[in-house]
């Protein structure tokens, strides 16, 4: 009875994990642990009731036990040395980056709480493996477990297909790649199951037997294949291909490869069906380089590998990768528009979290697995490490055992391959499936699965218990209670963490931040007799206590150190605002935050703010580093130091000595009205620029000089820029503007040169960049300063056309505006300017068409409608002109020019009453309007 309960709880856990969206967190993970606890307790209770403790030996017993022991060693060592470093008093001399200790033999886990959670999850995986090996003993039990796994896989695949079709979120919470990896492993298991049951055991099998034995599993495998393809997971497809390749190679080694043709055909038909239905578009999109995160993952893996330098023996602790990776991962090495890093693969992460010891154990575990199951029991070469025979005596030959073992092993291989590039085993559903597959392969190859005559082929350790009755009854209760209490306690702890664990560093950080905000807010009132800063100091003290507790839990969290630095600085501002020594503690924690996240520019900017008055040299150094890592912070740093009244040389010291950084600084200074300092920064950028970037720097400097009113100097710089880069339309255009501002007739030729250069560039394929630059930052600066649409020649044609209109060169202006109006038919400004050019060229009748189109495109532009009304009046289209003026009056009743034109139109048409009314309304708006007064006097003197 208890054994049946144990097996039922095991199957329930394997079914629950995938249907609960992978059971990755919260109550779903808690339920999973409780189910595994029940299975363990029932198994142990059954043995104690029988008075006999049994343990079936396997090749993985010792490696798994040693990995568990390594986890316990990590927990025992803890992180006391890191906590002492995090809470140590400030050094005598503040530094920008604190010295990080390398206590590689004294640290087992950088965050023991997370290591404990990960250790218990590993224990859950190991328990599933042990339960499968110890409790699944007969062919019937193997078949039930495999069918249950395939059934839940088919159900999850159907839900996934519904999710893809309807978008209902059936599998919300599953990582798509991890879900696909789970499906790939079950597809391999299903193929092995079909292979093992390919022979009919009856002479005349019934249709029901054939349906349950062959066709339904085949349909399930096909459904899972289609669902996997629709995840568009490239890693899962590679892992499935590796699993199928391993299946075929092992069949070939066993001399049975031709029987796999039908199975491979089924998988191929399923894949083609999915491709025909979904189309190849999504696959081609995913196969493209756009959005590909493989380079990002590779960079992250390479940078993260430096953990082994500082934590080589025991690693950073199971699950501790996220709590220390910010020290090693430099975001400067990643593309600026890259998505957030998702962490290394399972295999690399295990090595980083367990060190050399864990890596050696992992290699040994894989070696034992291959030696036992593949080499000894499948190929008959070598001896079984679990006393399961040697050579031909250990080799299994019955198709059922071979099929189940092949499916389980290749499913594990598929998960292992994907774990080399991604992290599917972090999802409990995939990790438990891997453990169950290893257990199934072990049972299939260590047991002679003949129905009714099953025989274990490996050694069994047995411990006979005395005083069987009383001892068993008491032991069942004690063992069951202890096991369930341990596992259910973890589940309760997990649920508690969701509600706000009092030792959760994230919750403590949030509470400390809220207290700092409350302490910094203006006080609404003050209790009688209380000091002005007493309530704020009380809040800051409580926040300090929260953060020190949090640092005791997670001493390598840079956000905790940064928040504590801000809090201590606020306290120092209240207690000793003029004492520079009071900033020692804030600067110490800020330096520790920088040591833990040396690639975060905002931490350096925070040090610059904290040290600005107390340690100005340190502050300036921190600001320079912040600008180097995060150029987007340069405007913020300029605002920080603006009140300090820095000299030109000091401003240049705020950023690195590169042309790009100095150009960013110059733009920020100029935008804040520091014109002289900005011009100095532009000149410094020109001095530091390589030859290829000098035209860009001169272009920006010339424009800045023009804005500063230094037109001759601007023209000189831009003329030199043209000599250095004659093919740049932007330089020609800027020179044309500078010459036009000085009424230099040569401006017209410069505008024509800019247009010609832009047209030449537009005709090249591929289109060249704005300037001949290889530096990405300089290219970005150039494109931002040029503005949107810099690649289109129309912007230079427009500048030329405006110059022609402004200088009343109507005839040459007409074709330019005609081209612009033709290229951009919905541009109201181009239509209006074309009308003006035609008007100026004496083609007033032709101008009416562009004027009408301009009004139609932008009905709210009053000057368009007024110009059209005036030209209609001049063309003796009086009624239409009056209608247009009426519309202007309705849009803006206070527009006196339009009302005066309307009144005069009425007067010209002989409509004395309406004209007089309009004039009087004008006088209500402007009582002293001379034209209206004169008109009212004239019209009022007449008699009807």
PDB file of N, CA and C in Angstrom, residues 286-375:
ATOM      1  N   UNK A 286      13.814  33.768 -37.445  1.00  0.00           N
ATOM      2  CA  UNK A 286      14.609  33.336 -36.304  1.00  0.00           C
ATOM      3  C   UNK A 286      16.016  32.944 -36.720  1.00  0.00           C
ATOM      4  N   UNK A 287      16.152  32.451 -37.953  1.00  0.00           N
ATOM      5  CA  UNK A 287      17.480  32.036 -38.413  1.00  0.00           C
ATOM      6  C   UNK A 287      18.374  33.210 -38.767  1.00  0.00           C
ATOM      7  N   UNK A 288      17.768  34.385 -38.958  1.00  0.00           N
ATOM      8  CA  UNK A 288      18.553  35.559 -39.299  1.00  0.00           C
ATOM      9  C   UNK A 288      19.398  36.028 -38.138  1.00  0.00           C
ATOM     10  N   UNK A 289      20.296  36.937 -38.444  1.00  0.00           N
ATOM     11  CA  UNK A 289      21.183  37.455 -37.405  1.00  0.00           C
ATOM     12  C   UNK A 289      20.496  38.472 -36.519  1.00  0.00           C
ATOM     13  N   UNK A 290      19.408  39.090 -37.026  1.00  0.00           N
ATOM     14  CA  UNK A 290      18.736  40.115 -36.235  1.00  0.00           C
ATOM     15  C   UNK A 290      18.123  39.486 -34.997  1.00  0.00           C
ATOM     16  N   UNK A 291      18.412  40.033 -33.844  1.00  0.00           N
ATOM     17  CA  UNK A 291      17.871  39.522 -32.598  1.00  0.00           C
ATOM     18  C   UNK A 291      18.566  38.273 -32.102  1.00  0.00           C
ATOM     19  N   UNK A 292      19.626  37.857 -32.754  1.00  0.00           N
ATOM     20  CA  UNK A 292      20.323  36.658 -32.335  1.00  0.00           C
ATOM     21  C   UNK A 292      21.092  36.942 -31.050  1.00  0.00           C
ATOM     22  N   UNK A 293      20.828  36.122 -30.021  1.00  0.00           N
ATOM     23  CA  UNK A 293      21.477  36.359 -28.741  1.00  0.00           C
ATOM     24  C   UNK A 293      22.680  35.458 -28.526  1.00  0.00           C
ATOM     25  N   UNK A 294      23.075  34.683 -29.550  1.00  0.00           N
ATOM     26  CA  UNK A 294      24.221  33.796 -29.385  1.00  0.00           C
ATOM     27  C   UNK A 294      25.514  34.556 -29.072  1.00  0.00           C
ATOM     28  N   UNK A 295      25.838  35.656 -29.802  1.00  0.00           N
ATOM     29  CA  UNK A 295      27.057  36.404 -29.431  1.00  0.00           C
ATOM     30  C   UNK A 295      26.990  36.963 -28.015  1.00  0.00           C
ATOM     31  N   UNK A 296      25.794  37.394 -27.587  1.00  0.00           N
ATOM     32  CA  UNK A 296      25.657  37.934 -26.237  1.00  0.00           C
ATOM     33  C   UNK A 296      25.909  36.844 -25.214  1.00  0.00           C
ATOM     34  N   UNK A 297      25.336  35.664 -25.451  1.00  0.00           N
ATOM     35  CA  UNK A 297      25.541  34.549 -24.527  1.00  0.00           C
ATOM     36  C   UNK A 297      27.016  34.152 -24.464  1.00  0.00           C
ATOM     37  N   UNK A 298      27.669  34.156 -25.627  1.00  0.00           N
ATOM     38  CA  UNK A 298      29.082  33.775 -25.648  1.00  0.00           C
ATOM     39  C   UNK A 298      29.913  34.777 -24.856  1.00  0.00           C
ATOM     40  N   UNK A 299      29.649  36.075 -25.088  1.00  0.00           N
ATOM     41  CA  UNK A 299      30.398  37.107 -24.359  1.00  0.00           C
ATOM     42  C   UNK A 299      30.164  36.984 -22.866  1.00  0.00           C
ATOM     43  N   UNK A 300      28.913  36.759 -22.480  1.00  0.00           N
ATOM     44  CA  UNK A 300      28.605  36.624 -21.062  1.00  0.00           C
ATOM     45  C   UNK A 300      29.313  35.415 -20.462  1.00  0.00           C
ATOM     46  N   UNK A 301      29.348  34.321 -21.209  1.00  0.00           N
ATOM     47  CA  UNK A 301      30.013  33.122 -20.707  1.00  0.00           C
ATOM     48  C   UNK A 301      31.508  33.353 -20.511  1.00  0.00           C
ATOM     49  N   UNK A 302      32.135  34.016 -21.486  1.00  0.00           N
ATOM     50  CA  UNK A 302      33.577  34.273 -21.384  1.00  0.00           C
ATOM     51  C   UNK A 302      33.884  35.168 -20.196  1.00  0.00           C
ATOM     52  N   UNK A 303      33.097  36.229 -20.029  1.00  0.00           N
ATOM     53  CA  UNK A 303      33.349  37.141 -18.922  1.00  0.00           C
ATOM     54  C   UNK A 303      33.060  36.479 -17.580  1.00  0.00           C
ATOM     55  N   UNK A 304      31.990  35.671 -17.529  1.00  0.00           N
ATOM     56  CA  UNK A 304      31.613  35.032 -16.273  1.00  0.00           C
ATOM     57  C   UNK A 304      32.642  33.995 -15.826  1.00  0.00           C
ATOM     58  N   UNK A 305      33.377  33.451 -16.771  1.00  0.00           N
ATOM     59  CA  UNK A 305      34.348  32.413 -16.420  1.00  0.00           C
ATOM     60  C   UNK A 305      35.423  32.921 -15.472  1.00  0.00           C
ATOM     61  N   UNK A 306      35.562  34.231 -15.351  1.00  0.00           N
ATOM     62  CA  UNK A 306      36.565  34.777 -14.426  1.00  0.00           C
ATOM     63  C   UNK A 306      36.217  34.510 -12.966  1.00  0.00           C
ATOM     64  N   UNK A 307      34.990  34.053 -12.708  1.00  0.00           N
ATOM     65  CA  UNK A 307      34.637  33.680 -11.332  1.00  0.00           C
ATOM     66  C   UNK A 307      35.574  32.612 -10.785  1.00  0.00           C
ATOM     67  N   UNK A 308      36.008  31.718 -11.664  1.00  0.00           N
ATOM     68  CA  UNK A 308      36.863  30.621 -11.205  1.00  0.00           C
ATOM     69  C   UNK A 308      38.211  31.117 -10.709  1.00  0.00           C
ATOM     70  N   UNK A 309      38.609  32.326 -11.111  1.00  0.00           N
ATOM     71  CA  UNK A 309      39.878  32.871 -10.624  1.00  0.00           C
ATOM     72  C   UNK A 309      39.771  33.205  -9.146  1.00  0.00           C
ATOM     73  N   UNK A 310      38.651  33.774  -8.740  1.00  0.00           N
ATOM     74  CA  UNK A 310      38.486  34.196  -7.355  1.00  0.00           C
ATOM     75  C   UNK A 310      37.823  33.131  -6.484  1.00  0.00           C
ATOM     76  N   UNK A 311      37.057  32.218  -7.088  1.00  0.00           N
ATOM     77  CA  UNK A 311      36.393  31.153  -6.331  1.00  0.00           C
ATOM     78  C   UNK A 311      36.660  29.818  -7.033  1.00  0.00           C
ATOM     79  N   UNK A 312      37.919  29.362  -7.026  1.00  0.00           N
ATOM     80  CA  UNK A 312      38.262  28.206  -7.865  1.00  0.00           C
ATOM     81  C   UNK A 312      37.855  26.851  -7.288  1.00  0.00           C
ATOM     82  N   UNK A 313      37.873  26.682  -5.978  1.00  0.00           N
ATOM     83  CA  UNK A 313      37.723  25.345  -5.393  1.00  0.00           C
ATOM     84  C   UNK A 313      36.258  24.961  -5.259  1.00  0.00           C
ATOM     85  N   UNK A 314      35.492  25.745  -4.499  1.00  0.00           N
ATOM     86  CA  UNK A 314      34.099  25.402  -4.228  1.00  0.00           C
ATOM     87  C   UNK A 314      33.115  26.246  -5.028  1.00  0.00           C
ATOM     88  N   UNK A 315      33.586  27.156  -5.851  1.00  0.00           N
ATOM     89  CA  UNK A 315      32.690  27.993  -6.624  1.00  0.00           C
ATOM     90  C   UNK A 315      32.017  29.044  -5.764  1.00  0.00           C
ATOM     91  N   UNK A 316      30.978  29.642  -6.313  1.00  0.00           N
ATOM     92  CA  UNK A 316      30.256  30.708  -5.605  1.00  0.00           C
ATOM     93  C   UNK A 316      29.036  30.185  -4.874  1.00  0.00           C
ATOM     94  N   UNK A 317      28.835  28.878  -4.898  1.00  0.00           N
ATOM     95  CA  UNK A 317      27.683  28.297  -4.213  1.00  0.00           C
ATOM     96  C   UNK A 317      26.557  28.007  -5.184  1.00  0.00           C
ATOM     97  N   UNK A 318      25.865  26.885  -4.980  1.00  0.00           N
ATOM     98  CA  UNK A 318      24.742  26.532  -5.840  1.00  0.00           C
ATOM     99  C   UNK A 318      23.739  27.688  -5.868  1.00  0.00           C
ATOM    100  N   UNK A 319      23.368  28.092  -7.085  1.00  0.00           N
ATOM    101  CA  UNK A 319      22.420  29.187  -7.232  1.00  0.00           C
ATOM    102  C   UNK A 319      22.997  30.563  -7.006  1.00  0.00           C
ATOM    103  N   UNK A 320      24.287  30.682  -6.719  1.00  0.00           N
ATOM    104  CA  UNK A 320      24.876  31.973  -6.390  1.00  0.00           C
ATOM    105  C   UNK A 320      25.358  32.776  -7.574  1.00  0.00           C
ATOM    106  N   UNK A 321      25.176  32.284  -8.786  1.00  0.00           N
ATOM    107  CA  UNK A 321      25.689  32.990  -9.967  1.00  0.00           C
ATOM    108  C   UNK A 321      25.129  34.399 -10.060  1.00  0.00           C
ATOM    109  N   UNK A 322      23.828  34.543  -9.917  1.00  0.00           N
ATOM    110  CA  UNK A 322      23.195  35.849 -10.064  1.00  0.00           C
ATOM    111  C   UNK A 322      23.646  36.841  -8.998  1.00  0.00           C
ATOM    112  N   UNK A 323      24.125  36.348  -7.881  1.00  0.00           N
ATOM    113  CA  UNK A 323      24.481  37.235  -6.780  1.00  0.00           C
ATOM    114  C   UNK A 323      25.914  37.739  -6.853  1.00  0.00           C
ATOM    115  N   UNK A 324      26.670  37.325  -7.867  1.00  0.00           N
ATOM    116  CA  UNK A 324      28.056  37.774  -7.973  1.00  0.00           C
ATOM    117  C   UNK A 324      28.438  38.110  -9.412  1.00  0.00           C
ATOM    118  N   UNK A 325      27.563  37.772 -10.387  1.00  0.00           N
ATOM    119  CA  UNK A 325      27.949  37.917 -11.795  1.00  0.00           C
ATOM    120  C   UNK A 325      28.204  39.365 -12.177  1.00  0.00           C
ATOM    121  N   UNK A 326      27.541  40.320 -11.515  1.00  0.00           N
ATOM    122  CA  UNK A 326      27.719  41.722 -11.888  1.00  0.00           C
ATOM    123  C   UNK A 326      29.146  42.200 -11.650  1.00  0.00           C
ATOM    124  N   UNK A 327      29.919  41.446 -10.885  1.00  0.00           N
ATOM    125  CA  UNK A 327      31.324  41.819 -10.689  1.00  0.00           C
ATOM    126  C   UNK A 327      32.159  41.492 -11.923  1.00  0.00           C
ATOM    127  N   UNK A 328      31.731  40.536 -12.709  1.00  0.00           N
ATOM    128  CA  UNK A 328      32.551  40.040 -13.819  1.00  0.00           C
ATOM    129  C   UNK A 328      31.987  40.397 -15.189  1.00  0.00           C
ATOM    130  N   UNK A 329      30.687  40.579 -15.267  1.00  0.00           N
ATOM    131  CA  UNK A 329      30.079  40.840 -16.567  1.00  0.00           C
ATOM    132  C   UNK A 329      30.125  42.323 -16.869  1.00  0.00           C
ATOM    133  N   UNK A 330      30.870  42.699 -17.877  1.00  0.00           N
ATOM    134  CA  UNK A 330      31.006  44.096 -18.270  1.00  0.00           C
ATOM    135  C   UNK A 330      30.018  44.388 -19.382  1.00  0.00           C
ATOM    136  N   UNK A 331      29.043  45.237 -19.094  1.00  0.00           N
ATOM    137  CA  UNK A 331      28.066  45.601 -20.110  1.00  0.00           C
ATOM    138  C   UNK A 331      28.702  46.372 -21.256  1.00  0.00           C
ATOM    139  N   UNK A 332      29.882  46.928 -21.011  1.00  0.00           N
ATOM    140  CA  UNK A 332      30.569  47.635 -22.097  1.00  0.00           C
ATOM    141  C   UNK A 332      30.981  46.680 -23.211  1.00  0.00           C
ATOM    142  N   UNK A 333      31.087  45.381 -22.900  1.00  0.00           N
ATOM    143  CA  UNK A 333      31.468  44.411 -23.908  1.00  0.00           C
ATOM    144  C   UNK A 333      30.282  43.962 -24.752  1.00  0.00           C
ATOM    145  N   UNK A 334      29.058  44.333 -24.359  1.00  0.00           N
ATOM    146  CA  UNK A 334      27.871  43.912 -25.069  1.00  0.00           C
ATOM    147  C   UNK A 334      27.363  45.053 -25.940  1.00  0.00           C
ATOM    148  N   UNK A 335      26.608  44.747 -26.993  1.00  0.00           N
ATOM    149  CA  UNK A 335      26.006  45.823 -27.783  1.00  0.00           C
ATOM    150  C   UNK A 335      25.094  46.684 -26.921  1.00  0.00           C
ATOM    151  N   UNK A 336      25.083  47.979 -27.205  1.00  0.00           N
ATOM    152  CA  UNK A 336      24.295  48.883 -26.366  1.00  0.00           C
ATOM    153  C   UNK A 336      22.802  48.619 -26.494  1.00  0.00           C
ATOM    154  N   UNK A 337      22.337  48.047 -27.625  1.00  0.00           N
ATOM    155  CA  UNK A 337      20.930  47.755 -27.775  1.00  0.00           C
ATOM    156  C   UNK A 337      20.630  46.286 -27.522  1.00  0.00           C
ATOM    157  N   UNK A 338      21.590  45.577 -26.863  1.00  0.00           N
ATOM    158  CA  UNK A 338      21.395  44.157 -26.605  1.00  0.00           C
ATOM    159  C   UNK A 338      20.380  43.972 -25.498  1.00  0.00           C
ATOM    160  N   UNK A 339      19.621  42.861 -25.545  1.00  0.00           N
ATOM    161  CA  UNK A 339      18.701  42.584 -24.454  1.00  0.00           C
ATOM    162  C   UNK A 339      19.452  42.235 -23.187  1.00  0.00           C
ATOM    163  N   UNK A 340      18.732  42.186 -22.100  1.00  0.00           N
ATOM    164  CA  UNK A 340      19.348  41.875 -20.816  1.00  0.00           C
ATOM    165  C   UNK A 340      19.946  40.485 -20.850  1.00  0.00           C
ATOM    166  N   UNK A 341      21.178  40.290 -20.374  1.00  0.00           N
ATOM    167  CA  UNK A 341      21.790  38.964 -20.379  1.00  0.00           C
ATOM    168  C   UNK A 341      20.955  37.965 -19.593  1.00  0.00           C
ATOM    169  N   UNK A 342      20.856  36.748 -20.100  1.00  0.00           N
ATOM    170  CA  UNK A 342      19.997  35.747 -19.485  1.00  0.00           C
ATOM    171  C   UNK A 342      20.769  34.694 -18.712  1.00  0.00           C
ATOM    172  N   UNK A 343      22.075  34.820 -18.619  1.00  0.00           N
ATOM    173  CA  UNK A 343      22.848  33.862 -17.849  1.00  0.00           C
ATOM    174  C   UNK A 343      23.477  32.812 -18.743  1.00  0.00           C
ATOM    175  N   UNK A 344      24.519  32.143 -18.249  1.00  0.00           N
ATOM    176  CA  UNK A 344      25.192  31.131 -19.056  1.00  0.00           C
ATOM    177  C   UNK A 344      24.402  29.839 -19.092  1.00  0.00           C
ATOM    178  N   UNK A 345      24.952  28.860 -19.777  1.00  0.00           N
ATOM    179  CA  UNK A 345      24.295  27.565 -19.874  1.00  0.00           C
ATOM    180  C   UNK A 345      24.335  26.846 -18.534  1.00  0.00           C
ATOM    181  N   UNK A 346      23.502  25.810 -18.447  1.00  0.00           N
ATOM    182  CA  UNK A 346      23.453  25.026 -17.213  1.00  0.00           C
ATOM    183  C   UNK A 346      24.817  24.433 -16.872  1.00  0.00           C
ATOM    184  N   UNK A 347      25.513  23.926 -17.878  1.00  0.00           N
ATOM    185  CA  UNK A 347      26.783  23.254 -17.615  1.00  0.00           C
ATOM    186  C   UNK A 347      27.824  24.238 -17.092  1.00  0.00           C
ATOM    187  N   UNK A 348      27.957  25.382 -17.780  1.00  0.00           N
ATOM    188  CA  UNK A 348      28.931  26.373 -17.320  1.00  0.00           C
ATOM    189  C   UNK A 348      28.532  26.918 -15.959  1.00  0.00           C
ATOM    190  N   UNK A 349      27.266  27.153 -15.763  1.00  0.00           N
ATOM    191  CA  UNK A 349      26.831  27.707 -14.483  1.00  0.00           C
ATOM    192  C   UNK A 349      27.110  26.726 -13.346  1.00  0.00           C
ATOM    193  N   UNK A 350      26.926  25.434 -13.590  1.00  0.00           N
ATOM    194  CA  UNK A 350      27.225  24.449 -12.548  1.00  0.00           C
ATOM    195  C   UNK A 350      28.704  24.482 -12.184  1.00  0.00           C
ATOM    196  N   UNK A 351      29.564  24.625 -13.200  1.00  0.00           N
ATOM    197  CA  UNK A 351      30.996  24.691 -12.927  1.00  0.00           C
ATOM    198  C   UNK A 351      31.333  25.945 -12.133  1.00  0.00           C
ATOM    199  N   UNK A 352      30.742  27.083 -12.510  1.00  0.00           N
ATOM    200  CA  UNK A 352      31.020  28.335 -11.797  1.00  0.00           C
ATOM    201  C   UNK A 352      30.502  28.285 -10.368  1.00  0.00           C
ATOM    202  N   UNK A 353      29.399  27.604 -10.148  1.00  0.00           N
ATOM    203  CA  UNK A 353      28.792  27.574  -8.824  1.00  0.00           C
ATOM    204  C   UNK A 353      29.378  26.503  -7.913  1.00  0.00           C
ATOM    205  N   UNK A 354      30.074  25.523  -8.481  1.00  0.00           N
ATOM    206  CA  UNK A 354      30.661  24.464  -7.653  1.00  0.00           C
ATOM    207  C   UNK A 354      32.175  24.389  -7.770  1.00  0.00           C
ATOM    208  N   UNK A 355      32.771  25.171  -8.663  1.00  0.00           N
ATOM    209  CA  UNK A 355      34.213  25.219  -8.763  1.00  0.00           C
ATOM    210  C   UNK A 355      34.825  23.976  -9.384  1.00  0.00           C
ATOM    211  N   UNK A 356      36.120  23.851  -9.159  1.00  0.00           N
ATOM    212  CA  UNK A 356      36.851  22.704  -9.708  1.00  0.00           C
ATOM    213  C   UNK A 356      36.326  21.399  -9.126  1.00  0.00           C
ATOM    214  N   UNK A 357      35.968  21.417  -7.847  1.00  0.00           N
ATOM    215  CA  UNK A 357      35.442  20.201  -7.216  1.00  0.00           C
ATOM    216  C   UNK A 357      34.171  19.743  -7.904  1.00  0.00           C
ATOM    217  N   UNK A 358      33.251  20.657  -8.151  1.00  0.00           N
ATOM    218  CA  UNK A 358      32.007  20.295  -8.821  1.00  0.00           C
ATOM    219  C   UNK A 358      32.234  19.855 -10.245  1.00  0.00           C
ATOM    220  N   UNK A 359      33.153  20.527 -10.964  1.00  0.00           N
ATOM    221  CA  UNK A 359      33.435  20.134 -12.337  1.00  0.00           C
ATOM    222  C   UNK A 359      33.992  18.715 -12.401  1.00  0.00           C
ATOM    223  N   UNK A 360      34.888  18.385 -11.468  1.00  0.00           N
ATOM    224  CA  UNK A 360      35.443  17.030 -11.443  1.00  0.00           C
ATOM    225  C   UNK A 360      34.353  16.000 -11.157  1.00  0.00           C
ATOM    226  N   UNK A 361      33.464  16.312 -10.237  1.00  0.00           N
ATOM    227  CA  UNK A 361      32.373  15.379  -9.929  1.00  0.00           C
ATOM    228  C   UNK A 361      31.428  15.221 -11.121  1.00  0.00           C
ATOM    229  N   UNK A 362      31.155  16.326 -11.848  1.00  0.00           N
ATOM    230  CA  UNK A 362      30.279  16.232 -13.007  1.00  0.00           C
ATOM    231  C   UNK A 362      30.895  15.356 -14.097  1.00  0.00           C
ATOM    232  N   UNK A 363      32.196  15.525 -14.334  1.00  0.00           N
ATOM    233  CA  UNK A 363      32.866  14.695 -15.347  1.00  0.00           C
ATOM    234  C   UNK A 363      32.843  13.228 -14.925  1.00  0.00           C
ATOM    235  N   UNK A 364      33.099  12.993 -13.645  1.00  0.00           N
ATOM    236  CA  UNK A 364      33.074  11.612 -13.144  1.00  0.00           C
ATOM    237  C   UNK A 364      31.679  11.011 -13.269  1.00  0.00           C
ATOM    238  N   UNK A 365      30.642  11.804 -12.969  1.00  0.00           N
ATOM    239  CA  UNK A 365      29.272  11.307 -13.071  1.00  0.00           C
ATOM    240  C   UNK A 365      28.945  10.920 -14.507  1.00  0.00           C
ATOM    241  N   UNK A 366      29.309  11.775 -15.465  1.00  0.00           N
ATOM    242  CA  UNK A 366      29.047  11.446 -16.864  1.00  0.00           C
ATOM    243  C   UNK A 366      29.832  10.220 -17.306  1.00  0.00           C
ATOM    244  N   UNK A 367      31.075  10.128 -16.836  1.00  0.00           N
ATOM    245  CA  UNK A 367      31.882   8.965 -17.189  1.00  0.00           C
ATOM    246  C   UNK A 367      31.261   7.682 -16.647  1.00  0.00           C
ATOM    247  N   UNK A 368      30.824   7.702 -15.406  1.00  0.00           N
ATOM    248  CA  UNK A 368      30.182   6.526 -14.817  1.00  0.00           C
ATOM    249  C   UNK A 368      28.900   6.180 -15.566  1.00  0.00           C
ATOM    250  N   UNK A 369      28.148   7.194 -15.965  1.00  0.00           N
ATOM    251  CA  UNK A 369      26.904   6.953 -16.687  1.00  0.00           C
ATOM    252  C   UNK A 369      27.173   6.266 -18.020  1.00  0.00           C
ATOM    253  N   UNK A 370      28.127   6.783 -18.787  1.00  0.00           N
ATOM    254  CA  UNK A 370      28.437   6.199 -20.089  1.00  0.00           C
ATOM    255  C   UNK A 370      29.049   4.811 -19.924  1.00  0.00           C
ATOM    256  N   UNK A 371      29.940   4.662 -18.951  1.00  0.00           N
ATOM    257  CA  UNK A 371      30.584   3.369 -18.731  1.00  0.00           C
ATOM    258  C   UNK A 371      29.575   2.302 -18.357  1.00  0.00           C
ATOM    259  N   UNK A 372      28.619   2.671 -17.504  1.00  0.00           N
ATOM    260  CA  UNK A 372      27.655   1.680 -17.021  1.00  0.00           C
ATOM    261  C   UNK A 372      26.590   1.382 -18.063  1.00  0.00           C
ATOM    262  N   UNK A 373      25.818   2.370 -18.436  1.00  0.00           N
ATOM    263  CA  UNK A 373      24.631   2.122 -19.244  1.00  0.00           C
ATOM    264  C   UNK A 373      24.952   1.883 -20.712  1.00  0.00           C
ATOM    265  N   UNK A 374      25.868   2.650 -21.287  1.00  0.00           N
ATOM    266  CA  UNK A 374      26.135   2.508 -22.718  1.00  0.00           C
ATOM    267  C   UNK A 374      27.184   1.432 -22.978  1.00  0.00           C
ATOM    268  N   UNK A 375      28.336   1.598 -22.348  1.00  0.00           N
ATOM    269  CA  UNK A 375      29.450   0.691 -22.674  1.00  0.00           C
ATOM    270  C   UNK A 375      29.204  -0.724 -22.182  1.00  0.00           C
TER     271      UNK A 375
END
